[in-house]
Amino acid sequence: SRRPAVPKAPLPIKEFDDLTLLIRARQPLIVLEAEDPERVAVLVEYVCGCFGLPLFEWSPASGLRRKGGAGAVYNTQTLLGALGHVDASSVPAIYHLNLAGERLEDSRVIAKLLELRAEMAEQGEAIIVSAVDALPDELSRAFAMVTLSPPTREEYYQYVRAILSD
């Protein structure tokens, strides 16, 4: 039998609860603020597993790709192209947009995010944005905010226990 994979970073327990509550409440646009991108990745991947939804990750360097998939989705290197795929896709999913180095100033990107809101809420999907400096005024009311605190002592203990049991 295959052994379970050990988390790469401590799972932030309180923020996991906050994020699952937002997704259950069908909040489609979420900003995840954190110092540690690895904890963000672990949290988002774990939440997707709990909801049984595929995870698509986007970054400026690699475009939009399904977690565990081979390559990037065609024509998604730009943020607008990636959001076009989100709009066209009929498969409910969670999309993690790592905006490191990107700015949400393009009026077409802002309009597309606002346009996607209702349909994504209806389907139980979400766009989770991380590593964003600031949201433009037009988006600040549309996004829910979750801030990852530094790992607690208990989270570190869980992490060490998972490694030792592996």
Tab-separated table of C-alpha atoms in Angstrom:
chain	number	residue	atom	x	y	z
A	1	SER	CA	0.000	0.000	0.000
A	2	ARG	CA	1.093	3.559	-0.734
A	3	ARG	CA	2.096	5.696	2.240
A	4	PRO	CA	0.459	9.113	2.624
A	5	ALA	CA	2.562	12.103	1.629
A	6	VAL	CA	3.875	14.159	4.515
A	7	PRO	CA	2.851	17.823	4.370
A	8	LYS	CA	5.648	20.086	3.170
A	9	ALA	CA	4.825	22.694	5.823
A	10	PRO	CA	2.642	22.866	8.921
A	11	LEU	CA	-1.041	23.089	8.017
A	12	PRO	CA	-2.475	26.328	9.443
A	13	ILE	CA	-5.465	24.994	11.375
A	14	LYS	CA	-7.445	28.170	12.105
A	15	GLU	CA	-6.983	29.501	8.570
A	16	PHE	CA	-8.009	26.110	7.166
A	17	ASP	CA	-11.307	26.491	9.042
A	18	ASP	CA	-11.704	30.081	7.793
A	19	LEU	CA	-11.028	29.084	4.197
A	20	THR	CA	-13.382	26.071	4.217
A	21	LEU	CA	-16.102	28.235	5.763
A	22	LEU	CA	-15.732	30.808	2.960
A	23	ILE	CA	-15.870	28.123	0.263
A	24	ARG	CA	-18.900	26.465	1.891
A	25	ALA	CA	-20.552	29.896	2.009
A	26	ARG	CA	-19.835	30.124	-1.744
A	27	GLN	CA	-17.495	33.096	-1.514
A	28	PRO	CA	-15.773	32.836	-4.903
A	29	LEU	CA	-13.007	35.438	-4.534
A	30	ILE	CA	-10.509	35.078	-1.673
A	31	VAL	CA	-7.170	36.722	-0.893
A	32	LEU	CA	-4.773	34.623	1.155
A	33	GLU	CA	-2.159	36.829	2.819
A	34	ALA	CA	0.954	35.018	4.059
A	35	GLU	CA	4.682	35.363	4.536
A	36	ASP	CA	5.337	31.745	3.519
A	37	PRO	CA	4.259	30.651	0.010
A	38	GLU	CA	4.824	26.993	0.920
A	39	ARG	CA	2.205	27.141	3.686
A	40	VAL	CA	-0.216	28.769	1.221
A	41	ALA	CA	0.349	25.924	-1.256
A	42	VAL	CA	-0.157	23.259	1.433
A	43	LEU	CA	-3.339	24.928	2.705
A	44	VAL	CA	-4.900	25.383	-0.743
A	45	GLU	CA	-4.049	21.830	-1.813
A	46	TYR	CA	-5.481	20.383	1.402
A	47	VAL	CA	-8.707	22.387	1.050
A	48	CYS	CA	-9.134	21.124	-2.524
A	49	GLY	CA	-8.763	17.554	-1.281
A	50	CYS	CA	-11.410	18.131	1.391
A	51	PHE	CA	-13.896	19.455	-1.164
A	52	GLY	CA	-12.963	16.898	-3.829
A	53	LEU	CA	-12.241	19.696	-6.305
A	54	PRO	CA	-9.335	19.815	-8.753
A	55	LEU	CA	-6.712	22.481	-8.126
A	56	PHE	CA	-5.413	24.721	-10.884
A	57	GLU	CA	-2.365	26.875	-10.101
A	58	TRP	CA	-1.287	29.975	-12.011
A	59	SER	CA	1.910	31.970	-11.835
A	60	PRO	CA	3.391	34.491	-14.266
A	61	ALA	CA	6.267	32.104	-15.014
A	62	SER	CA	4.306	28.944	-15.818
A	63	GLY	CA	0.746	29.915	-16.703
A	64	LEU	CA	-2.274	27.918	-15.529
A	65	ARG	CA	-1.711	24.229	-14.838
A	66	ARG	CA	-3.720	21.533	-13.138
A	67	LYS	CA	-1.971	20.253	-10.016
A	68	GLY	CA	-0.334	16.979	-10.984
A	69	GLY	CA	-0.865	17.686	-14.700
A	70	ALA	CA	1.829	17.703	-17.345
A	71	GLY	CA	1.909	21.208	-18.797
A	72	ALA	CA	0.236	24.567	-18.765
A	73	VAL	CA	-3.218	25.044	-20.222
A	74	TYR	CA	-2.879	26.558	-23.699
A	75	ASN	CA	-2.857	30.356	-23.886
A	76	THR	CA	-2.885	31.007	-20.108
A	77	GLN	CA	0.487	32.672	-19.571
A	78	THR	CA	-1.262	36.019	-19.062
A	79	LEU	CA	-3.637	36.521	-16.160
A	80	LEU	CA	-6.412	37.532	-18.564
A	81	GLY	CA	-5.857	34.326	-20.570
A	82	ALA	CA	-6.028	32.242	-17.387
A	83	LEU	CA	-9.282	33.921	-16.341
A	84	GLY	CA	-10.635	33.254	-19.837
A	85	HIS	CA	-9.995	29.544	-19.232
A	86	VAL	CA	-11.722	29.741	-15.840
A	87	ASP	CA	-14.725	31.304	-17.597
A	88	ALA	CA	-14.809	28.694	-20.362
A	89	SER	CA	-14.269	25.656	-18.119
A	90	SER	CA	-17.295	23.572	-17.202
A	91	VAL	CA	-15.391	21.618	-14.517
A	92	PRO	CA	-15.852	23.051	-10.992
A	93	ALA	CA	-12.415	23.718	-9.494
A	94	ILE	CA	-10.394	25.890	-7.178
A	95	TYR	CA	-7.925	28.223	-8.848
A	96	HIS	CA	-4.867	29.467	-6.971
A	97	LEU	CA	-3.379	32.556	-8.574
A	98	ASN	CA	0.107	33.330	-7.252
A	99	LEU	CA	0.454	36.960	-8.282
A	100	ALA	CA	4.086	37.420	-7.242
A	101	GLY	CA	5.311	40.320	-9.360
A	102	GLU	CA	1.901	40.859	-10.978
A	103	ARG	CA	-0.362	43.831	-10.368
A	104	LEU	CA	-4.137	43.764	-10.546
A	105	GLU	CA	-4.398	47.064	-12.396
A	106	ASP	CA	-5.579	45.903	-15.815
A	107	SER	CA	-9.211	47.008	-16.173
A	108	ARG	CA	-9.971	43.901	-18.290
A	109	VAL	CA	-8.671	41.599	-15.506
A	110	ILE	CA	-10.715	43.491	-12.897
A	111	ALA	CA	-13.848	43.287	-15.062
A	112	LYS	CA	-13.328	39.560	-15.719
A	113	LEU	CA	-12.894	38.777	-12.006
A	114	LEU	CA	-16.098	40.652	-11.169
A	115	GLU	CA	-17.890	38.963	-14.064
A	116	LEU	CA	-16.857	35.479	-12.872
A	117	ARG	CA	-18.177	36.017	-9.331
A	118	ALA	CA	-21.825	34.958	-9.694
A	119	GLU	CA	-21.220	31.852	-11.823
A	120	MET	CA	-18.382	30.640	-9.611
A	121	ALA	CA	-20.484	31.130	-6.466
A	122	GLU	CA	-23.286	29.126	-8.043
A	123	GLN	CA	-20.918	26.234	-8.897
A	124	GLY	CA	-19.106	26.292	-5.530
A	125	GLU	CA	-15.802	27.294	-7.132
A	126	ALA	CA	-13.236	29.781	-5.874
A	127	ILE	CA	-10.315	31.871	-7.037
A	128	ILE	CA	-7.720	32.155	-4.279
A	129	VAL	CA	-5.190	34.932	-4.815
A	130	SER	CA	-1.861	35.068	-2.985
A	131	ALA	CA	1.276	37.236	-3.079
A	132	VAL	CA	-0.673	40.330	-4.139
A	133	ASP	CA	0.570	43.725	-2.954
A	134	ALA	CA	-2.813	45.440	-2.824
A	135	LEU	CA	-6.244	45.082	-4.365
A	136	PRO	CA	-7.632	47.921	-6.462
A	137	ASP	CA	-10.677	49.654	-4.953
A	138	GLU	CA	-13.011	47.984	-7.468
A	139	LEU	CA	-12.009	44.542	-6.136
A	140	SER	CA	-11.521	45.181	-2.422
A	141	ARG	CA	-15.221	44.700	-1.607
A	142	ALA	CA	-15.521	41.604	-3.826
A	143	PHE	CA	-12.715	39.647	-2.136
A	144	ALA	CA	-12.765	38.020	1.296
A	145	MET	CA	-9.463	38.165	3.174
A	146	VAL	CA	-7.721	35.367	5.086
A	147	THR	CA	-4.389	36.144	6.765
A	148	LEU	CA	-2.073	33.260	7.642
A	149	SER	CA	-0.473	33.740	11.028
A	150	PRO	CA	2.956	32.249	11.721
A	151	PRO	CA	2.852	28.514	12.596
A	152	THR	CA	1.790	27.757	16.161
A	153	ARG	CA	3.721	25.419	18.441
A	154	GLU	CA	0.956	22.797	17.984
A	155	GLU	CA	1.234	23.020	14.178
A	156	TYR	CA	4.978	22.421	14.426
A	157	TYR	CA	4.372	19.433	16.722
A	158	GLN	CA	1.863	17.989	14.240
A	159	TYR	CA	4.354	18.510	11.429
A	160	VAL	CA	7.176	16.773	13.334
A	161	ARG	CA	4.841	13.913	14.356
A	162	ALA	CA	3.804	13.421	10.711
A	163	ILE	CA	7.457	13.256	9.625
A	164	LEU	CA	8.411	10.856	12.427
A	165	SER	CA	5.426	8.553	11.775
A	166	ASP	CA	6.345	8.471	8.076
